[in-house]
Coordinates of C-alpha atoms and ligand atoms in Angstrom, one line a residue:
X1 CA 22.1 12.6 2.0
X2 CA 22.1 11.9 -1.4
X3 CA 18.9 10.5 -3.2
X4 CA 21.2 7.9 -4.0
X5 CA 23.5 6.2 -6.4
X6 CA 26.5 7.9 -8.0
X7 CA 27.1 12.0 -8.1
X8 CA 28.0 14.3 -10.6
X9 CA 28.7 12.6 -14.3
X10 CA 25.1 10.8 -15.1
X11 CA 24.9 10.5 -18.6
X12 CA 24.5 6.6 -19.2
X13 CA 23.7 6.2 -15.5
X14 CA 20.4 6.5 -13.7
X15 CA 19.4 10.3 -12.7
X16 CA 18.8 11.6 -9.4
X17 CA 15.9 13.5 -9.1
X18 CA 13.7 14.9 -6.4
X19 CA 10.2 16.4 -6.8
X20 CA 8.5 18.9 -4.5
X21 CA 4.7 17.9 -3.9
X22 CA 2.8 14.9 -3.3
X23 CA -0.2 16.7 -5.5
X24 CA -2.1 15.4 -8.4
X25 CA 1.4 16.4 -10.7
X26 CA 3.6 15.0 -8.1
X27 CA 2.2 11.7 -8.3
X28 CA 1.3 12.0 -12.2
X29 CA 5.5 13.0 -12.5
X30 CA 6.1 9.6 -9.9
X31 CA 4.2 7.2 -12.6
X32 CA 5.6 8.6 -15.2
X33 CA 9.5 7.8 -14.1
X34 CA 8.3 4.5 -13.2
X35 CA 7.2 3.9 -16.6
X36 CA 10.1 5.4 -18.2
X37 CA 12.5 2.6 -15.8
X38 CA 13.6 5.7 -13.5
X39 CA 13.6 4.6 -10.0
X40 CA 15.7 7.1 -8.3
X41 CA 13.5 9.7 -7.1
X42 CA 12.1 11.3 -3.9
X43 CA 8.9 12.8 -3.7
X44 CA 9.4 15.7 -0.9
X45 CA 5.8 16.6 0.4
X46 CA 5.3 19.0 3.0
X47 CA 2.3 17.7 4.6
X48 CA 1.8 14.5 6.3
X49 CA -0.2 13.2 3.3
X50 CA -0.6 13.3 -0.4
X51 CA -3.3 14.2 -2.3
X52 CA -2.5 18.3 -2.6
X53 CA -5.3 20.2 -2.7
X54 CA -7.8 16.7 -2.2
X55 CA -6.1 16.7 1.0
X56 CA -6.2 20.4 2.1
X57 CA -9.8 21.1 1.0
X58 CA -12.0 19.6 3.4
X59 CA -14.3 21.7 3.9
X60 CA -18.3 20.8 4.3
X61 CA -19.5 20.2 0.6
X62 CA -16.6 19.9 -1.2
X63 CA -16.5 18.9 -4.6
X64 CA -14.9 18.9 -7.9
X65 CA -16.9 21.1 -10.3
X66 CA -15.4 19.5 -13.3
X67 CA -16.8 15.9 -14.0
X68 CA -15.1 13.4 -12.1
X69 CA -15.0 11.0 -14.3
X70 CA -12.7 13.2 -16.8
X71 CA -10.8 14.5 -13.8
X72 CA -8.7 11.7 -13.8
X73 CA -5.2 10.7 -15.1
X74 CA -6.3 9.3 -18.4
X75 CA -4.2 6.2 -17.8
X76 CA -6.3 5.3 -14.7
X77 CA -9.8 6.0 -15.1
X78 CA -12.4 5.8 -12.3
X79 CA -15.8 4.1 -13.0
X80 CA -17.2 4.1 -9.7
X81 CA -18.0 8.1 -9.3
X82 CA -21.6 7.6 -8.7
X83 CA -22.1 11.5 -9.2
X84 CA -21.2 14.2 -12.2
X85 CA -19.3 15.7 -9.3
X86 CA -17.6 13.8 -7.5
X87 CA -16.8 14.8 -3.5
X88 CA -13.6 15.4 -2.4
X89 CA -13.0 12.4 -0.4
X90 CA -13.9 10.5 -3.1
X91 CA -11.6 12.1 -5.4
X92 CA -8.7 11.8 -2.7
X93 CA -9.6 8.1 -2.2
X94 CA -8.7 8.3 -5.9
X95 CA -5.5 9.6 -6.0
X96 CA -4.3 7.3 -2.8
X97 CA -5.5 4.2 -4.8
X98 CA -3.6 5.2 -7.7
X99 CA -0.2 6.4 -5.9
X100 CA 0.0 2.9 -4.2
X101 CA -0.9 0.7 -7.5
X102 CA 1.9 2.7 -9.3
X103 CA 4.4 2.1 -6.5
X104 CA 4.5 5.8 -5.9
X105 CA 4.2 5.5 -1.9
X106 CA 7.5 4.0 -1.7
X107 CA 9.0 7.2 -3.2
X108 CA 7.1 9.5 -0.5
X109 CA 9.0 11.7 2.6
X110 CA 6.1 13.4 4.3
X111 CA 6.8 16.5 6.4
X112 CA 9.3 17.6 3.9
X113 CA 8.6 20.6 3.0
X114 CA 11.8 22.0 0.4
X115 CA 12.9 25.2 1.5
X116 CA 15.4 25.6 -0.7
X117 CA 17.3 24.2 -3.6
X118 CA 20.4 25.7 -5.0
X119 CA 22.4 24.9 -8.4
X120 CA 26.0 23.8 -7.4
X121 CA 27.0 23.5 -11.1
X122 CA 26.7 20.0 -11.6
X123 CA 23.4 19.2 -8.9
X124 CA 20.8 20.7 -6.9
X125 CA 21.2 20.9 -3.2
X126 CA 17.7 20.6 -1.9
X127 CA 17.4 21.6 1.7
X128 CA 14.2 20.1 3.5
X129 CA 12.4 20.9 6.7
X130 CA 12.7 17.8 7.9
X131 CA 16.3 18.2 8.3
X132 CA 17.5 16.2 5.2
X133 CA 20.1 17.9 2.5
X134 CA 19.4 15.9 -1.0
X135 CA 21.8 16.3 -4.3
X136 CA 20.1 15.7 -7.8
X137 CA 20.8 16.1 -11.0
X138 CA 16.7 16.8 -11.8
X139 CA 14.7 18.8 -9.4
X140 CA 11.3 19.2 -10.4
X141 CA 8.2 21.5 -8.6
X142 CA 5.1 20.0 -8.4
X143 CA 3.8 22.4 -6.0
X144 CA 0.4 23.2 -7.5
X145 CA -0.9 26.8 -7.7
X146 CA -3.7 27.7 -5.4
X147 CA -2.4 25.9 -2.3
X148 CA -1.3 28.9 -0.2
X149 CA -4.2 30.6 1.4
X150 CA -4.6 34.2 0.9
X151 CA -5.7 35.4 4.4
X152 CA -7.2 38.7 4.3
X153 CA -5.5 41.7 6.2
X154 CA -8.8 41.9 8.1
X155 CA -8.3 44.3 11.4
X156 CA -9.0 42.0 14.3
X157 CA -9.0 38.1 13.3
X158 CA -6.8 37.5 15.6
X159 CA -9.2 38.5 18.3
X160 CA -12.3 36.5 17.6
X161 CA -12.9 34.4 20.4
X162 CA -14.5 31.4 18.3
X163 CA -12.7 29.4 15.6
X164 CA -11.7 30.7 12.7
X165 CA -9.8 29.1 9.7
X166 CA -9.2 29.1 5.9
X167 CA -11.8 27.4 3.7
X168 CA -8.3 24.9 2.7
X169 CA -7.8 24.7 6.6
X170 CA -11.5 23.8 7.9
X171 CA -11.0 22.1 11.2
X172 CA -13.4 18.9 10.8
X173 CA -13.4 19.1 15.0
X174 CA -15.1 22.1 15.3
X175 CA -18.8 21.3 15.3
X176 CA -21.3 24.1 13.3
X177 CA -24.5 21.9 14.6
X178 CA -26.4 25.3 15.4
X179 CA -24.1 27.5 16.0
X180 CA -23.9 31.1 14.2
X181 CA -21.4 30.3 11.2
X182 CA -19.8 33.8 8.9
X183 CA -17.9 33.1 5.6
X184 CA -16.1 35.6 4.2
X185 CA -16.3 35.1 -0.1
X186 CA -18.9 34.1 -2.7
X187 CA -16.2 32.6 -4.9
X188 CA -16.3 28.4 -5.7
X189 CA -15.0 27.3 -2.7
X190 CA -17.0 29.8 -0.5
X191 CA -20.2 28.3 -3.4
X192 CA -20.1 25.0 -2.0
X193 CA -19.4 25.8 1.9
X194 CA -22.8 27.6 1.7
X195 CA -24.7 25.2 -0.2
X196 CA -23.5 22.4 2.6
X197 CA -24.4 24.7 5.7
X198 CA -27.8 26.3 5.5
X199 CA -29.2 22.6 7.0
X200 CA -27.1 21.9 9.3
X201 CA -26.2 25.3 11.3
X202 CA -28.6 27.6 13.2
X203 CA -27.3 30.7 11.3
X204 CA -24.8 31.6 8.3
X205 CA -23.7 35.2 7.6
X206 CA -22.0 35.6 3.7
X207 CA -20.1 38.3 3.8
X208 CA -19.6 39.3 0.0
X209 CA -17.4 41.8 -1.3
X210 CA -18.3 41.3 -5.0
X211 CA -20.6 38.6 -6.8
X212 CA -19.5 36.1 -8.6
X213 CA -21.2 35.0 -11.7
X214 CA -22.6 31.2 -11.1
X215 CA -24.1 28.3 -13.1
X216 CA -25.5 25.1 -11.7
X217 CA -25.9 22.4 -13.9
X218 CA -27.5 19.7 -11.8
X219 CA -25.1 17.1 -10.1
X220 CA -26.7 14.1 -11.6
X221 CA -26.7 10.7 -10.3
X222 CA -25.3 7.9 -12.5
X223 CA -27.9 5.5 -12.4
X224 CA -26.5 1.7 -11.7
X225 CA -27.2 0.7 -15.1
X226 CA -24.5 3.2 -16.1
X227 CA -22.1 2.5 -13.6
X228 CA -21.8 -1.1 -14.3
X229 CA -22.0 -0.5 -18.1
X230 CA -18.3 1.7 -17.1
X231 CA -17.1 -0.5 -15.1
X232 CA -17.7 -4.0 -16.7
X233 CA -18.1 -3.1 -20.0
X234 CA -14.6 -2.4 -21.7
X235 CA -13.9 0.8 -23.6
X236 CA -16.9 2.4 -22.1
X237 CA -15.0 4.5 -19.5
X238 CA -12.6 5.5 -22.0
X239 CA -15.6 5.9 -24.4
X240 CA -16.9 8.3 -21.3
X241 CA -13.9 10.0 -20.8
X242 CA -13.1 10.9 -24.2
X243 CA -16.6 12.3 -25.0
X244 CA -16.5 14.4 -21.5
X245 CA -13.6 15.4 -22.6
X246 CA -14.6 16.9 -26.1
X247 CA -17.7 18.4 -24.4
X248 CA -15.5 20.2 -22.0
X249 CA -13.5 21.5 -25.1
X250 CA -16.3 22.1 -27.3
X251 CA -17.5 24.6 -24.2
X252 CA -14.2 26.6 -24.0
X253 CA -13.7 26.6 -27.7
X254 CA -16.9 28.3 -27.8
X255 CA -16.0 30.9 -24.7
X256 CA -12.5 31.5 -26.0
X257 CA -13.1 31.5 -30.0
X258 CA -16.8 31.9 -30.4
X259 CA -16.6 35.8 -30.2
X260 CA -19.7 37.8 -29.0
X261 CA -21.9 34.7 -29.7
X262 CA -19.5 32.0 -27.5
X263 CA -19.3 34.4 -24.5
X264 CA -23.0 34.9 -24.9
X265 CA -24.2 31.0 -24.3
X266 CA -22.2 31.0 -21.0
X267 CA -23.7 34.4 -20.1
X268 CA -27.4 32.9 -20.6
X269 CA -26.7 30.3 -18.3
X270 CA -25.3 32.6 -15.5
X271 CA -28.5 34.6 -16.2
X272 CA -30.5 31.7 -16.3
X273 CA -29.2 30.6 -13.0
X274 CA -29.6 34.2 -11.3
X275 CA -33.2 33.8 -11.9
X276 CA -34.0 31.5 -9.8
X277 CA -33.3 34.1 -7.0
X278 CA -36.7 35.0 -6.3
X279 CA -36.3 38.2 -4.1
X280 CA -35.3 41.0 -6.3
X281 CA -33.2 42.9 -3.6
X282 CA -31.3 39.9 -3.3
X283 CA -30.8 38.9 -7.0
X284 CA -29.4 42.7 -7.2
X285 CA -26.7 42.1 -4.4
X286 CA -25.8 38.6 -6.2
X287 CA -25.4 40.3 -9.8
X288 CA -22.1 41.1 -10.7
X289 CA -21.0 44.4 -12.6
X290 CA -18.5 42.9 -14.6
X291 CA -18.7 40.8 -17.7
X292 CA -19.5 37.1 -17.9
X293 CA -16.2 34.8 -17.3
X294 CA -13.9 37.6 -16.0
X295 CA -13.4 36.1 -12.7
X296 CA -13.7 32.2 -13.1
X297 CA -17.6 31.0 -12.8
X298 CA -18.8 29.3 -10.0
X299 CA -19.8 26.0 -11.5
X300 CA -22.5 25.2 -8.2
X301 CA -26.2 23.5 -8.4
X302 CA -26.8 23.8 -5.1
X303 CA -25.6 27.6 -4.6
X304 CA -28.9 29.4 -5.7
X305 CA -31.2 27.6 -3.6
X306 CA -29.1 27.7 -0.3
X307 CA -28.3 31.5 -0.2
X308 CA -32.1 31.7 -0.2
X309 CA -32.7 29.7 3.0
X310 CA -34.6 31.4 5.9
X311 CA -31.3 31.1 8.4
X312 CA -29.3 32.4 5.6
X313 CA -27.9 36.1 5.4
X314 CA -25.8 37.9 2.4
X315 CA -23.9 40.3 4.0
X316 CA -23.1 43.3 1.0
X317 CA -21.8 46.0 3.6
X318 CA -18.3 46.0 3.7
X319 CA -16.4 44.7 7.1
X320 CA -14.4 47.3 9.4
X321 CA -13.1 44.5 11.7
X322 CA -13.4 41.4 13.4
X323 CA -14.0 41.6 17.1
X324 CA -14.0 38.9 20.1
X325 CA -18.0 38.6 19.3
X326 CA -18.0 38.5 15.2
X327 CA -17.5 40.4 12.1
X328 CA -18.2 44.4 12.8
X329 CA -19.5 46.4 9.5
X330 CA -19.1 50.0 7.7
X331 CA -22.0 51.0 9.0
X332 CA -21.6 49.9 12.6
X333 CA -23.5 46.6 12.9
X334 CA -22.2 43.5 14.2
X335 CA -22.8 40.2 12.8
X336 CA -22.2 38.1 15.9
X337 CA -20.8 34.5 15.6
X338 CA -19.7 31.2 17.0
X339 CA -17.4 30.5 13.9
X340 CA -15.6 31.9 11.2
X341 CA -14.3 30.5 7.9
X342 CA -12.2 32.6 5.2
X343 CA -13.2 31.2 1.6
X344 CA -10.9 34.0 0.5
X345 CA -9.2 32.3 -2.1
X346 CA -5.0 31.3 -2.3
X347 CA -2.3 32.8 -3.3
X348 CA -2.3 32.4 -7.0
X349 CA 1.0 33.7 -7.9
X350 CA 3.6 32.2 -5.1
X351 CA 3.6 28.8 -7.2
X352 CA 6.2 26.6 -5.2
X353 CA 7.3 29.6 -3.1
X354 CA 8.3 30.5 -0.2
X355 CA 10.9 27.5 -1.1
X356 CA 14.0 29.9 -2.3
X357 CA 15.8 28.6 -5.6
X358 CA 19.0 29.6 -6.7
X359 CA 19.8 28.5 -10.1
X360 CA 22.8 29.6 -12.7
X361 CA 25.3 32.4 -11.5
X362 CA 23.6 32.4 -8.6
X363 CA 20.0 34.0 -9.9
X364 CA 17.2 33.5 -7.7
X365 CA 13.3 33.0 -8.5
X366 CA 12.7 36.2 -6.9
X367 CA 15.2 37.9 -8.7
X368 CA 13.8 36.5 -12.0
X369 CA 10.6 37.0 -11.7
X370 CA 11.0 40.5 -10.5
X371 CA 9.3 42.6 -13.0
X372 CA 6.9 39.9 -14.7
X373 CA 6.4 36.0 -14.7
X374 CA 8.9 34.2 -17.4
X375 CA 8.5 30.6 -17.6
X376 CA 9.4 28.2 -21.0
X377 CA 6.1 26.9 -21.9
X378 CA 4.5 26.7 -18.8
X379 CA 7.8 24.2 -17.9
X380 CA 10.7 25.2 -17.1
X381 CA 13.4 28.7 -16.7
X382 CA 15.8 30.2 -17.7
X383 CA 18.8 30.6 -15.8
X384 CA 17.1 27.0 -13.6
X385 CA 19.1 24.1 -15.2
X386 CA 17.5 21.0 -14.8
X387 CA 14.4 22.9 -12.8
X388 CA 11.5 21.6 -14.4
X389 CA 7.5 22.7 -13.1
X390 CA 4.0 21.1 -13.1
X391 CA 1.2 24.0 -13.3
X392 CA 3.8 26.7 -13.5
X393 CA 2.9 30.1 -14.7
X394 CA 0.5 30.8 -17.7
X395 CA -0.7 27.0 -17.3
X396 CA -4.4 26.9 -18.9
X397 CA -6.9 27.6 -16.4
X398 CA -10.9 27.2 -16.9
X399 CA -10.2 25.9 -20.0
X400 CA -8.8 22.4 -19.3
X401 CA -9.1 20.6 -16.6
X402 CA -5.5 20.8 -14.2
X403 CA -5.1 16.8 -14.4
X404 CA -5.0 17.1 -18.6
X405 CA -2.8 19.5 -18.7
X406 CA -0.5 18.3 -15.6
X407 CA 0.0 15.0 -18.3
X408 CA 1.0 17.4 -21.3
X409 CA 3.5 18.9 -19.3
X410 CA 4.4 15.9 -17.9
X411 CA 4.9 14.4 -21.2
X412 CA 6.8 17.2 -22.8
X413 CA 9.0 17.2 -19.4
X414 CA 10.0 13.7 -19.7
X415 CA 11.6 13.8 -23.2
X416 CA 14.0 16.9 -21.6
X417 CA 14.9 14.1 -18.9
X418 CA 15.2 11.4 -20.9
X419 CA 17.8 13.3 -22.9
X420 CA 19.9 14.6 -20.3
X421 CA 19.8 10.7 -19.3
X422 CA 21.3 9.8 -22.8
X423 CA 23.4 12.8 -22.6
X424 CA 24.5 14.3 -19.3
X425 CA 24.6 18.4 -18.6
X426 CA 22.1 20.4 -18.3
X427 CA 19.4 21.9 -20.2
X428 CA 17.4 25.4 -19.7
X429 CA 15.7 27.7 -22.0
X430 CA 17.3 30.2 -23.8
X431 CA 16.0 33.7 -21.9
X432 CA 15.2 35.6 -25.3
X433 CA 12.9 32.7 -26.6
X434 CA 11.5 32.6 -23.0
X435 CA 10.7 36.0 -23.5
X436 CA 9.1 35.7 -26.5
X437 CA 6.9 33.0 -26.0
X438 CA 5.5 35.0 -22.6
X439 CA 4.8 38.0 -24.9
X440 CA 2.8 35.7 -27.3
X441 CA 0.6 34.3 -24.6
X442 CA 0.4 37.8 -23.0
X443 CA -0.6 39.4 -25.8
X444 CA -3.5 35.7 -26.2
X445 CA -4.9 36.3 -23.0
X446 CA -5.0 39.7 -22.7
X447 CA -8.1 39.4 -25.2
X448 CA -10.1 36.9 -23.7
X449 CA -12.5 38.5 -20.9
X450 CA -10.0 37.7 -18.0
X451 CA -8.1 40.9 -19.2
X452 CA -11.0 42.9 -20.6
X453 CA -14.3 41.6 -18.7
X454 CA -13.8 44.4 -15.4
X455 CA -12.5 42.4 -12.5
X456 CA -10.1 41.3 -10.1
X457 CA -9.3 37.9 -10.0
X458 CA -6.7 35.0 -9.0
X459 CA -6.3 35.0 -13.3
X460 CA -4.4 37.8 -12.8
X461 CA -0.8 38.9 -12.0
X462 CA 0.0 41.9 -9.8
X463 CA 0.6 44.0 -13.0
X464 CA -3.0 42.9 -14.3
X465 CA -2.0 40.6 -16.8
X466 CA -3.8 37.2 -16.9
X467 CA -1.1 34.8 -15.8
X468 CA -3.2 32.1 -17.8
X469 CA -2.8 31.0 -21.4
X470 CA -6.5 30.8 -22.8
X471 CA -5.3 27.7 -25.0
X472 CA -7.5 25.0 -25.5
X473 CA -6.3 21.4 -24.2
X474 CA -6.2 19.8 -27.8
X475 CA -4.0 22.8 -29.2
X476 CA -1.8 22.4 -26.0
X477 CA -1.2 18.9 -26.3
X478 CA 0.1 19.5 -30.1
X479 CA 2.2 22.6 -29.3
X480 CA 4.1 20.2 -26.6
X481 CA 3.9 16.8 -28.2
X482 CA 7.6 17.1 -29.3
X483 CA 10.1 18.7 -26.6
X484 CA 11.8 21.9 -28.9
X485 CA 15.4 21.0 -27.9
X486 CA 16.4 24.4 -30.2
X487 CA 14.8 26.4 -27.7
X488 CA 17.3 24.8 -25.0
X489 CA 20.8 25.6 -24.1
X490 CA 22.2 21.9 -23.4
X491 CA 26.0 22.5 -21.5
X492 CA 28.1 19.7 -19.7
X493 CA 27.8 19.6 -16.2
X494 CA 30.6 21.7 -14.7
X495 CA 33.1 19.4 -12.9
X496 CA 33.9 20.5 -9.1
Ligands
NAP501 P1 -11.6 32.9 -5.1 O1 -12.2 32.7 -6.2 O2 -10.8 33.6 -5.1 O3 -12.7 33.9 -4.0 C1 -12.4 34.4 -3.1 C2 -13.7 35.1 -2.4 O4 -12.8 36.0 -1.1 C3 -13.8 36.0 -3.4 O5 -15.0 36.4 -3.1 C4 -13.2 37.7 -2.6 O6 -14.0 38.8 -2.7 C5 -13.1 37.4 -1.5 N1 -12.7 37.9 -0.5 C6 -10.7 38.1 -0.5 N2 -10.3 38.3 0.4 C7 -11.2 39.3 1.0 C8 -11.8 40.5 1.6 N3 -10.5 41.1 2.6 N4 -12.6 41.0 2.3 C9 -13.7 40.5 1.9 N5 -14.2 39.2 0.2 C10 -13.0 39.0 0.3 O7 -11.2 31.6 -4.2 P2 -12.0 30.3 -4.0 O8 -13.4 30.2 -4.2 O9 -11.2 29.6 -2.9 O10 -11.5 29.5 -5.6 C11 -10.3 29.6 -6.3 C12 -10.1 28.9 -7.3 O11 -10.1 27.5 -6.5 C13 -11.2 28.9 -8.2 O12 -11.6 29.6 -9.0 C14 -11.3 27.8 -8.6 O13 -10.4 27.6 -9.9 C15 -10.3 26.8 -7.2 N6 -11.9 25.9 -6.8 C16 -12.1 24.5 -7.6 C17 -13.5 24.1 -7.4 C18 -13.2 22.7 -7.7 O14 -14.5 22.2 -7.6 N7 -12.7 22.6 -9.2 C19 -13.7 24.6 -6.2 C20 -13.1 25.8 -5.3 C21 -12.1 25.9 -5.7 P3 -13.9 39.4 -4.5 O15 -14.1 38.4 -5.4 O16 -14.0 40.7 -4.2 O17 -11.9 39.2 -4.6

């Protein structure tokens, strides 16, 4: 079935566009297309609801460790968050509201994961899990980056007698009250879970493989006066949004470009947070042996207090296997558990896979990415005509809120789509130019603490090279304000 409208030569006509994913990037893409007067698009979502990461992550304590008032679309501010770090449920409600308000809901199809997409010479033939086959001149991946749970290869997981799940698949029907709960991992997701559980559970055992540096800015509650001001005084919400972004960029600039002194500022925060651990032995266990900022810094006000609760135990002995009754450790002890949560992160280099993508001359995505990742300015791939990505490889992380990054990328992609709408045919970036740009990014990224700091993290690809550009949001906005058509091959669409 076609998305709608006429097939093939589309110059001057409305193109058919398919977007994979209804997280914050897919919704944004839909809104921007509608604002350009392009309504002939479908958003295929693998799950039965929108919201991406905020739909998936419903574990106790889930919130956004980026200030909520900045974690919104620039054209749809939300003055109503009551706390600096908004709870996940409120963020999900925000994206639902915005998708509805801007008319994106009617373009959504749920339970329709894109299984494959193949370029036929003039359009993409797309196969979805709901059995639909679609044709579209433009295909966009808005699949996100941290959405495929990384299930660790720990022997015996399937033997565990109680419920177990990944943090992004937390099962709310499983009660944890007065239960013995285990959490594997101590990253950002784990820290939020650990902070929420002690008052509910009988016992919490945290299995740590490596400690993560953490900082603990308070989750300030906005006063009623401040909230009323943001809601009712024109311009106030915008001013606050700009202020938060300017503050975030200032911090990122200090960290990324401030040399040792800049790094030290963040390191001081991390050391001050660690100093709140009163027991020297526990503090020692929680002290990383790598540079601050090498792994993504955990931002969690309540973590230090939670990990020191009498019913919480930090286990640093390695895990041998999982058994029916709990987790067996290298020293032979068994930690008996009723519920086990794997806060073990995501397969950050999967991107839109396991979807298969076949482009020009039958080149597949796996072939294109066989040796290392290539990606043109985070949004396009050589040999993949009229295929665009939001939050693709080398998207900034840690320096810029993802919503801002998605807006910059979407603005760029819209310019490419505009060109296609005017002139037809197909666009894809030049291979040599793409590889030169990737080399520049990698050189930049290799100067950062992510590469030099002496740790493993999801920022790195399998060769240990950062998949993240340390670019600041304002620099990225400037560099991607105007599409670089000279870097693209523009071919007329083939006639079949
Ligand atoms: P993560 O940072 O990758 O942490 C995974 C944790 O699991 C690490 O402590 C890791 O230990 C541990 N682990 C993995 N495999 C293990 C194994 N086989 N045995 C024992 N431990 C194992 O994952 P995450 O906490 O889900 O966070 C991922 C990213 O999501 C964050 O960095 C952040 O960008 C984003 N996030 C954002 C927010 C927010 O509020 N904005 C909240 C949560 C997450 P090692 O360190 O030794 O590998």
